[in-house]
Short mmCIF file of C-alpha atoms in Angstrom, two decimals:
data_model
loop_
_atom_site.label_atom_id
_atom_site.label_comp_id
_atom_site.label_asym_id
_atom_site.label_seq_id
_atom_site.Cartn_x
_atom_site.Cartn_y
_atom_site.Cartn_z
CA ASN A 98 0.06 -0.16 -0.02
CA ALA A 99 3.12 2.15 -0.72
CA GLY A 100 1.27 4.35 -3.56
CA VAL A 101 3.84 7.14 -4.31
CA THR A 102 7.20 7.22 -2.93
CA GLN A 103 9.58 9.98 -3.59
CA THR A 104 12.96 10.36 -2.44
CA PRO A 105 14.83 12.04 -0.46
CA LYS A 106 12.52 13.84 2.01
CA PHE A 107 14.90 16.88 2.72
CA GLN A 108 17.76 17.99 0.34
CA VAL A 109 20.04 21.18 0.78
CA LEU A 110 22.28 21.90 -1.96
CA LYS A 111 24.13 24.95 -2.86
CA THR A 112 23.87 27.18 -5.58
CA GLY A 113 24.63 25.30 -8.82
CA GLN A 114 25.28 22.24 -7.85
CA SER A 115 22.66 19.20 -9.00
CA MET A 116 20.81 16.26 -8.11
CA THR A 117 17.73 14.15 -8.80
CA LEU A 118 14.52 13.80 -7.40
CA GLN A 119 13.43 9.94 -7.47
CA CYS A 120 9.58 9.24 -7.78
CA ALA A 121 8.02 5.79 -7.78
CA GLN A 122 4.51 4.40 -8.01
CA ASP A 123 3.24 1.21 -7.50
CA MET A 124 -0.26 1.63 -8.62
CA ASN A 125 -0.24 0.96 -12.49
CA HIS A 126 -1.00 4.64 -13.25
CA ASN A 127 -0.18 5.22 -16.83
CA SER A 128 0.73 9.23 -16.08
CA MET A 129 2.95 10.93 -13.32
CA TYR A 130 3.74 14.25 -12.74
CA TRP A 131 5.78 16.77 -11.02
CA TYR A 132 4.33 19.86 -8.80
CA ARG A 133 6.71 22.48 -6.63
CA GLN A 134 4.33 23.88 -3.47
CA ASP A 135 5.46 27.55 -2.48
CA PRO A 136 3.74 30.06 -0.25
CA GLY A 137 0.60 31.56 -1.22
CA MET A 138 0.58 30.01 -4.63
CA GLY A 139 -0.68 26.61 -4.27
CA LEU A 140 0.60 23.87 -6.15
CA ARG A 141 2.26 24.46 -10.08
CA LEU A 142 3.52 21.66 -12.52
CA ILE A 143 6.49 21.16 -13.40
CA TYR A 144 6.30 18.74 -15.86
CA TYR A 145 4.35 15.18 -16.23
CA SER A 146 4.03 12.25 -18.41
CA ALA A 147 0.78 11.16 -20.03
CA SER A 148 2.58 7.43 -20.11
CA GLU A 149 5.62 5.81 -20.75
CA GLY A 150 7.66 7.08 -23.01
CA THR A 151 6.49 11.35 -23.22
CA THR A 152 7.01 13.80 -20.77
CA ASP A 153 5.74 17.14 -21.35
CA LYS A 154 6.40 20.86 -20.11
CA GLY A 155 4.25 22.20 -17.56
CA GLU A 156 3.72 25.58 -16.03
CA VAL A 157 7.45 26.25 -14.53
CA PRO A 158 10.15 23.74 -16.56
CA ASN A 159 12.80 26.52 -16.22
CA GLY A 160 15.78 24.75 -14.59
CA TYR A 161 14.21 21.65 -14.95
CA ASN A 162 14.58 17.84 -16.72
CA VAL A 163 12.90 14.71 -15.81
CA SER A 164 13.16 11.19 -16.58
CA ARG A 165 10.51 8.65 -17.57
CA LEU A 166 12.11 5.38 -16.63
CA ASN A 167 9.76 3.38 -17.30
CA LYS A 168 5.90 2.97 -15.87
CA ARG A 169 6.72 3.19 -12.63
CA GLU A 170 9.26 5.85 -12.46
CA PHE A 171 9.36 9.64 -12.79
CA SER A 172 12.71 11.42 -12.14
CA LEU A 173 12.61 15.60 -11.51
CA ARG A 174 16.77 17.07 -11.78
CA LEU A 175 18.29 20.18 -11.56
CA GLU A 176 20.79 20.63 -13.38
CA SER A 177 22.49 23.55 -11.89
CA ALA A 178 20.30 24.64 -8.59
CA ALA A 179 18.93 28.51 -7.66
CA PRO A 180 17.93 29.77 -4.85
CA SER A 181 14.18 30.55 -6.66
CA GLN A 182 14.07 26.89 -6.43
CA THR A 183 13.84 26.24 -3.12
CA SER A 184 10.54 25.10 -2.34
CA VAL A 185 8.46 21.97 -1.34
CA TYR A 186 8.08 19.08 -4.40
CA PHE A 187 5.55 16.37 -4.81
CA CYS A 188 4.74 13.83 -7.67
CA ALA A 189 1.57 12.77 -8.92
CA SER A 190 0.14 9.98 -10.05
CA SER A 191 -3.20 9.25 -11.72
CA ASP A 192 -4.93 6.85 -14.46
CA VAL A 193 -7.90 8.90 -14.92
CA THR A 194 -7.31 13.42 -14.67
CA VAL A 195 -10.48 13.72 -13.30
CA SER A 196 -10.36 10.90 -10.67
CA GLY A 197 -7.45 12.61 -8.80
CA TYR A 198 -3.87 12.24 -8.40
CA THR A 199 -2.20 10.04 -5.74
CA PHE A 200 0.75 12.14 -4.16
CA GLY A 201 4.17 11.26 -2.25
CA SER A 202 4.84 12.80 0.82
CA GLY A 203 7.10 15.52 -0.97
CA THR A 204 10.50 16.31 -1.06
CA ARG A 205 11.92 19.52 0.99
CA LEU A 206 14.46 21.16 -1.14
CA THR A 207 16.37 23.98 0.30
CA VAL A 208 19.48 26.02 -1.83
CA VAL A 209 21.39 28.70 -0.52
CA ASP B 102 -2.82 34.99 -12.95
CA GLN B 103 -3.96 33.47 -11.40
CA GLN B 104 -6.65 31.65 -12.93
CA VAL B 105 -8.19 28.95 -9.79
CA LYS B 106 -8.34 32.43 -6.88
CA GLN B 107 -8.82 30.31 -3.31
CA ASN B 108 -9.21 34.21 -1.24
CA SER B 109 -9.67 33.55 2.15
CA PRO B 110 -6.05 32.17 3.25
CA SER B 111 -7.28 30.46 6.53
CA LEU B 112 -10.68 29.76 7.96
CA SER B 113 -11.25 29.37 11.79
CA VAL B 114 -14.74 27.70 12.92
CA GLN B 115 -15.71 25.65 16.20
CA GLU B 116 -16.16 22.22 16.10
CA GLY B 117 -20.12 20.90 15.18
CA ARG B 118 -20.38 24.09 12.46
CA ILE B 119 -20.34 24.27 9.67
CA SER B 120 -17.50 24.86 7.40
CA ILE B 121 -17.25 26.94 3.83
CA LEU B 122 -14.44 27.27 1.53
CA ASN B 123 -14.75 29.10 -1.60
CA CYS B 124 -12.96 29.36 -5.20
CA ASP B 125 -13.11 30.92 -8.02
CA TYR B 126 -12.18 30.75 -11.66
CA THR B 127 -11.63 32.54 -14.55
CA ASN B 128 -12.17 30.09 -17.61
CA SER B 129 -15.60 28.93 -18.54
CA MET B 130 -14.34 26.22 -20.83
CA PHE B 131 -12.96 24.74 -17.29
CA ASP B 132 -15.18 21.71 -16.86
CA TYR B 133 -14.51 19.82 -13.75
CA PHE B 134 -13.78 20.42 -10.42
CA LEU B 135 -11.95 18.55 -7.28
CA TRP B 136 -11.21 19.43 -3.82
CA TYR B 137 -7.44 18.14 -2.06
CA LYS B 138 -7.02 18.16 1.77
CA LYS B 139 -3.72 18.38 2.78
CA TYR B 140 -2.14 18.32 6.25
CA PRO B 141 1.53 19.64 7.26
CA ALA B 142 4.54 17.01 6.19
CA GLU B 143 1.78 15.33 3.53
CA GLY B 144 1.52 14.84 0.05
CA PRO B 145 -2.35 16.96 -0.82
CA THR B 146 -4.79 14.02 -0.94
CA PHE B 147 -8.60 13.90 -2.86
CA LEU B 148 -11.36 15.12 -1.27
CA ILE B 149 -14.07 15.21 -3.60
CA SER B 150 -14.43 16.17 -7.42
CA ILE B 151 -18.34 17.62 -9.21
CA SER B 152 -18.32 17.40 -12.98
CA SER B 153 -19.94 21.13 -14.55
CA ILE B 154 -22.56 19.28 -15.77
CA LYS B 155 -23.97 18.70 -11.89
CA ASP B 156 -24.26 21.97 -9.12
CA LYS B 157 -23.85 19.80 -6.71
CA ASN B 158 -22.47 15.97 -5.33
CA GLU B 159 -22.26 15.25 -1.62
CA ASP B 160 -19.98 12.19 -0.28
CA GLY B 161 -21.29 12.07 3.68
CA ARG B 162 -20.14 15.49 5.63
CA PHE B 163 -18.32 17.24 2.63
CA THR B 164 -20.66 18.54 -0.12
CA VAL B 165 -19.39 20.48 -3.20
CA PHE B 166 -21.93 23.42 -4.73
CA LEU B 167 -20.18 24.56 -8.10
CA ASN B 168 -21.71 28.08 -9.97
CA LYS B 169 -21.41 28.56 -13.13
CA SER B 170 -22.93 31.20 -13.94
CA ALA B 171 -20.48 33.04 -11.20
CA LYS B 172 -18.09 30.69 -11.76
CA HIS B 173 -17.54 29.47 -8.41
CA LEU B 174 -17.44 26.12 -5.71
CA SER B 175 -17.53 25.79 -2.65
CA LEU B 176 -16.96 22.64 -0.19
CA HIS B 177 -19.09 22.57 2.81
CA ILE B 178 -17.81 20.28 5.75
CA VAL B 179 -20.77 19.24 8.44
CA PRO B 180 -20.24 19.07 11.07
CA SER B 181 -16.60 20.19 11.55
CA GLN B 182 -14.43 18.13 13.11
CA PRO B 183 -10.77 19.09 14.65
CA GLY B 184 -9.29 16.35 12.00
CA ASP B 185 -10.32 18.72 9.59
CA SER B 186 -8.24 20.60 9.83
CA ALA B 187 -5.87 21.02 6.86
CA VAL B 188 -5.36 22.78 4.13
CA TYR B 189 -7.91 22.68 1.69
CA PHE B 190 -6.48 22.97 -2.21
CA CYS B 191 -9.42 23.56 -4.93
CA ALA B 192 -8.39 22.27 -8.64
CA THR B 193 -9.44 22.15 -11.86
CA ASN B 194 -9.13 20.00 -14.59
CA THR B 195 -10.13 20.36 -18.84
CA GLY B 196 -10.06 16.52 -19.48
CA GLY B 197 -6.02 16.87 -20.06
CA PHE B 198 -2.86 16.34 -17.81
CA LYS B 199 -2.45 20.34 -16.52
CA THR B 200 -4.92 20.20 -13.30
CA ILE B 201 -4.32 24.23 -11.81
CA PHE B 202 -4.53 24.45 -8.35
CA GLY B 203 -5.47 27.30 -5.99
CA ALA B 204 -3.50 29.16 -3.66
CA GLY B 205 -5.59 26.67 -0.16
CA THR B 206 -7.01 27.63 2.38
CA ARG B 207 -5.72 27.09 5.91
CA LEU B 208 -9.19 25.36 8.28
CA PHE B 209 -8.94 25.21 11.57
CA VAL B 210 -11.73 23.70 13.70
CA LYS B 211 -11.69 24.26 17.22
CA ALA B 212 -12.58 21.96 19.77
#
Protein backbone atom coordinates (compact mmCIF):
# COMPACT_ATOMS: atom_id res chain seq x y z
CA ASN A 1 0.00 0.00 0.00
CA ALA A 2 2.93 2.34 -0.63
CA GLY A 3 1.26 4.45 -3.33
CA VAL A 4 3.71 7.14 -4.45
CA THR A 5 7.16 7.15 -2.87
CA GLN A 6 9.50 10.14 -3.09
CA THR A 7 13.14 10.31 -2.11
CA PRO A 8 14.77 12.13 -0.47
CA LYS A 9 12.39 13.80 2.01
CA PHE A 10 14.77 16.68 2.74
CA GLN A 11 17.76 18.11 0.88
CA VAL A 12 19.97 21.15 1.18
CA LEU A 13 21.96 22.15 -1.89
CA LYS A 14 24.44 24.87 -2.61
CA THR A 15 23.80 27.15 -5.56
CA GLY A 16 25.06 25.48 -8.72
CA GLN A 17 24.91 21.92 -7.42
CA SER A 18 22.84 19.30 -9.18
CA MET A 19 20.53 16.62 -7.87
CA THR A 20 17.80 14.22 -8.90
CA LEU A 21 14.52 13.75 -7.07
CA GLN A 22 13.20 10.23 -7.35
CA CYS A 23 9.57 9.15 -7.57
CA ALA A 24 8.03 5.71 -7.89
CA GLN A 25 4.43 4.53 -7.89
CA ASP A 26 3.09 1.03 -7.45
CA MET A 27 -0.49 1.56 -8.64
CA ASN A 28 0.17 0.83 -12.32
CA HIS A 29 -0.87 4.39 -13.21
CA ASN A 30 -0.14 5.64 -16.69
CA SER A 31 0.41 9.31 -15.88
CA MET A 32 2.88 10.95 -13.53
CA TYR A 33 3.50 14.56 -12.55
CA TRP A 34 5.92 16.84 -10.74
CA TYR A 35 4.59 19.86 -8.87
CA ARG A 36 6.21 22.47 -6.67
CA GLN A 37 4.47 24.17 -3.79
CA ASP A 38 5.41 27.67 -2.71
CA PRO A 39 3.73 29.82 -0.04
CA GLY A 40 0.70 31.69 -1.38
CA MET A 41 0.96 30.06 -4.80
CA GLY A 42 -0.56 26.65 -4.46
CA LEU A 43 0.87 23.80 -6.50
CA ARG A 44 2.37 24.53 -9.90
CA LEU A 45 3.02 21.88 -12.52
CA ILE A 46 6.65 21.51 -13.56
CA TYR A 47 6.53 18.54 -15.93
CA TYR A 48 4.25 15.63 -16.57
CA SER A 49 4.35 12.29 -18.31
CA ALA A 50 1.05 11.24 -19.84
CA SER A 51 2.32 7.72 -20.42
CA GLU A 52 5.53 5.74 -20.43
CA GLY A 53 7.91 7.18 -23.00
CA THR A 54 6.43 10.68 -23.11
CA THR A 55 7.13 13.86 -21.14
CA ASP A 56 5.79 17.40 -21.50
CA LYS A 57 6.35 20.78 -19.95
CA GLY A 58 4.00 22.22 -17.42
CA GLU A 59 3.64 25.74 -16.11
CA VAL A 60 7.14 26.22 -14.63
CA PRO A 61 9.64 23.91 -16.42
CA ASN A 62 12.67 26.21 -16.58
CA GLY A 63 15.68 24.87 -14.71
CA TYR A 64 14.35 21.31 -14.58
CA ASN A 65 14.56 18.13 -16.61
CA VAL A 66 12.64 14.89 -16.21
CA SER A 67 12.99 11.25 -17.13
CA ARG A 68 10.22 8.67 -17.29
CA LEU A 69 12.45 5.70 -16.62
CA ASN A 70 9.66 3.14 -16.89
CA LYS A 71 5.98 2.99 -16.02
CA ARG A 72 6.72 3.12 -12.29
CA GLU A 73 9.42 5.78 -12.07
CA PHE A 74 9.55 9.48 -12.93
CA SER A 75 12.56 11.52 -11.86
CA LEU A 76 13.11 15.27 -11.68
CA ARG A 77 16.60 16.71 -12.16
CA LEU A 78 17.98 20.09 -11.22
CA GLU A 79 21.15 20.59 -13.25
CA SER A 80 22.32 23.79 -11.55
CA ALA A 81 20.29 24.62 -8.48
CA ALA A 82 19.27 28.21 -7.77
CA PRO A 83 17.80 29.75 -4.59
CA SER A 84 14.54 30.31 -6.53
CA GLN A 85 14.17 26.53 -6.64
CA THR A 86 13.82 26.36 -2.88
CA SER A 87 10.42 24.73 -2.53
CA VAL A 88 8.50 21.62 -1.61
CA TYR A 89 8.30 19.21 -4.53
CA PHE A 90 5.48 16.73 -4.95
CA CYS A 91 5.26 13.81 -7.31
CA ALA A 92 1.83 12.48 -8.24
CA SER A 93 0.32 9.79 -10.40
CA SER A 94 -3.09 9.09 -11.91
CA ASP A 95 -4.84 6.66 -14.17
CA VAL A 96 -7.69 8.92 -15.24
CA THR A 97 -7.10 12.63 -14.68
CA VAL A 98 -10.64 13.35 -13.55
CA SER A 99 -10.43 10.84 -10.72
CA GLY A 100 -7.84 12.81 -8.83
CA TYR A 101 -4.15 12.34 -8.28
CA THR A 102 -2.28 10.30 -5.70
CA PHE A 103 0.54 12.39 -4.28
CA GLY A 104 3.75 11.45 -2.59
CA SER A 105 4.68 12.98 0.75
CA GLY A 106 7.00 15.56 -0.80
CA THR A 107 10.65 16.59 -0.87
CA ARG A 108 11.59 19.77 0.94
CA LEU A 109 14.50 21.33 -0.97
CA THR A 110 16.52 24.29 0.21
CA VAL A 111 19.07 25.92 -2.07
CA VAL A 112 21.54 28.20 -0.28
CA ASP B 1 -2.68 35.67 -13.33
CA GLN B 2 -4.26 32.99 -11.19
CA GLN B 3 -6.96 31.04 -12.98
CA VAL B 4 -8.19 29.43 -9.76
CA LYS B 5 -8.48 31.72 -6.77
CA GLN B 6 -9.00 30.92 -3.12
CA ASN B 7 -9.27 34.37 -1.62
CA SER B 8 -9.36 33.33 2.03
CA PRO B 9 -5.92 32.21 3.23
CA SER B 10 -7.42 30.88 6.46
CA LEU B 11 -10.71 30.05 8.16
CA SER B 12 -11.46 29.28 11.78
CA VAL B 13 -14.59 27.33 12.78
CA GLN B 14 -15.95 25.86 15.98
CA GLU B 15 -16.24 22.09 16.19
CA GLY B 16 -19.70 20.91 15.13
CA ARG B 17 -20.42 23.98 13.00
CA ILE B 18 -20.32 24.26 9.23
CA SER B 19 -17.10 25.09 7.37
CA ILE B 20 -17.49 26.77 3.98
CA LEU B 21 -14.44 27.06 1.76
CA ASN B 22 -14.74 29.11 -1.40
CA CYS B 23 -13.07 29.04 -4.80
CA ASP B 24 -13.44 31.19 -7.92
CA TYR B 25 -12.21 30.44 -11.41
CA THR B 26 -11.77 32.55 -14.50
CA ASN B 27 -12.26 30.25 -17.47
CA SER B 28 -15.76 29.08 -18.33
CA MET B 29 -14.23 26.20 -20.29
CA PHE B 30 -13.11 24.50 -17.09
CA ASP B 31 -15.39 21.50 -16.74
CA TYR B 32 -14.18 19.44 -13.82
CA PHE B 33 -13.34 20.58 -10.32
CA LEU B 34 -11.66 18.84 -7.42
CA TRP B 35 -10.89 19.50 -3.77
CA TYR B 36 -7.77 18.20 -2.09
CA LYS B 37 -6.92 18.16 1.60
CA LYS B 38 -3.37 18.48 2.88
CA TYR B 39 -1.95 17.84 6.33
CA PRO B 40 1.51 19.18 7.30
CA ALA B 41 4.44 17.11 6.02
CA GLU B 42 2.12 15.03 3.83
CA GLY B 43 1.08 15.20 0.21
CA PRO B 44 -2.39 16.42 -0.79
CA THR B 45 -5.11 13.78 -0.82
CA PHE B 46 -8.09 13.83 -3.14
CA LEU B 47 -11.32 14.65 -1.30
CA ILE B 48 -14.25 15.20 -3.63
CA SER B 49 -14.95 16.31 -7.19
CA ILE B 50 -17.73 17.69 -9.36
CA SER B 51 -18.40 17.79 -13.06
CA SER B 52 -19.75 20.92 -14.72
CA ILE B 53 -22.93 19.04 -15.65
CA LYS B 54 -23.86 18.97 -11.94
CA ASP B 55 -24.35 21.71 -9.40
CA LYS B 56 -23.89 19.59 -6.28
CA ASN B 57 -21.99 16.50 -5.20
CA GLU B 58 -22.15 15.02 -1.72
CA ASP B 59 -19.92 12.52 0.06
CA GLY B 60 -20.67 12.05 3.73
CA ARG B 61 -19.90 15.26 5.60
CA PHE B 62 -18.48 16.90 2.48
CA THR B 63 -20.56 18.64 -0.19
CA VAL B 64 -19.28 20.62 -3.15
CA PHE B 65 -21.51 23.19 -4.84
CA LEU B 66 -20.85 24.58 -8.30
CA ASN B 67 -22.31 27.85 -9.62
CA LYS B 68 -21.25 27.99 -13.27
CA SER B 69 -22.76 31.39 -14.00
CA ALA B 70 -20.73 32.92 -11.16
CA LYS B 71 -17.68 30.72 -11.86
CA HIS B 72 -17.69 29.81 -8.20
CA LEU B 73 -17.54 26.62 -6.22
CA SER B 74 -17.62 25.93 -2.53
CA LEU B 75 -16.87 23.04 -0.20
CA HIS B 76 -19.13 22.56 2.81
CA ILE B 77 -18.07 20.42 5.74
CA VAL B 78 -20.85 19.57 8.17
CA PRO B 79 -20.31 19.01 11.04
CA SER B 80 -16.71 20.18 11.25
CA GLN B 81 -14.32 18.10 13.34
CA PRO B 82 -10.87 18.92 14.74
CA GLY B 83 -9.40 16.30 12.39
CA ASP B 84 -10.60 18.41 9.46
CA SER B 85 -7.97 21.04 10.31
CA ALA B 86 -5.79 21.10 7.20
CA VAL B 87 -5.10 23.10 4.06
CA TYR B 88 -7.75 22.67 1.37
CA PHE B 89 -6.90 23.16 -2.29
CA CYS B 90 -9.43 23.80 -5.01
CA ALA B 91 -8.35 22.50 -8.43
CA THR B 92 -9.67 22.26 -11.95
CA ASN B 93 -8.98 19.99 -14.89
CA THR B 94 -10.30 20.24 -18.43
CA GLY B 95 -9.80 16.54 -19.09
CA GLY B 96 -6.18 16.95 -20.13
CA PHE B 97 -3.09 16.49 -18.07
CA LYS B 98 -2.78 19.93 -16.53
CA THR B 99 -4.62 20.29 -13.26
CA ILE B 100 -4.55 23.87 -11.98
CA PHE B 101 -4.55 24.42 -8.23
CA GLY B 102 -5.58 27.35 -6.11
CA ALA B 103 -3.31 28.74 -3.40
CA GLY B 104 -5.18 26.89 -0.65
CA THR B 105 -7.20 27.79 2.45
CA ARG B 106 -6.02 26.73 5.89
CA LEU B 107 -8.94 25.51 8.00
CA PHE B 108 -8.74 25.52 11.79
CA VAL B 109 -11.48 23.63 13.61
CA LYS B 110 -11.50 24.53 17.30
CA ALA B 111 -12.60 21.96 19.86
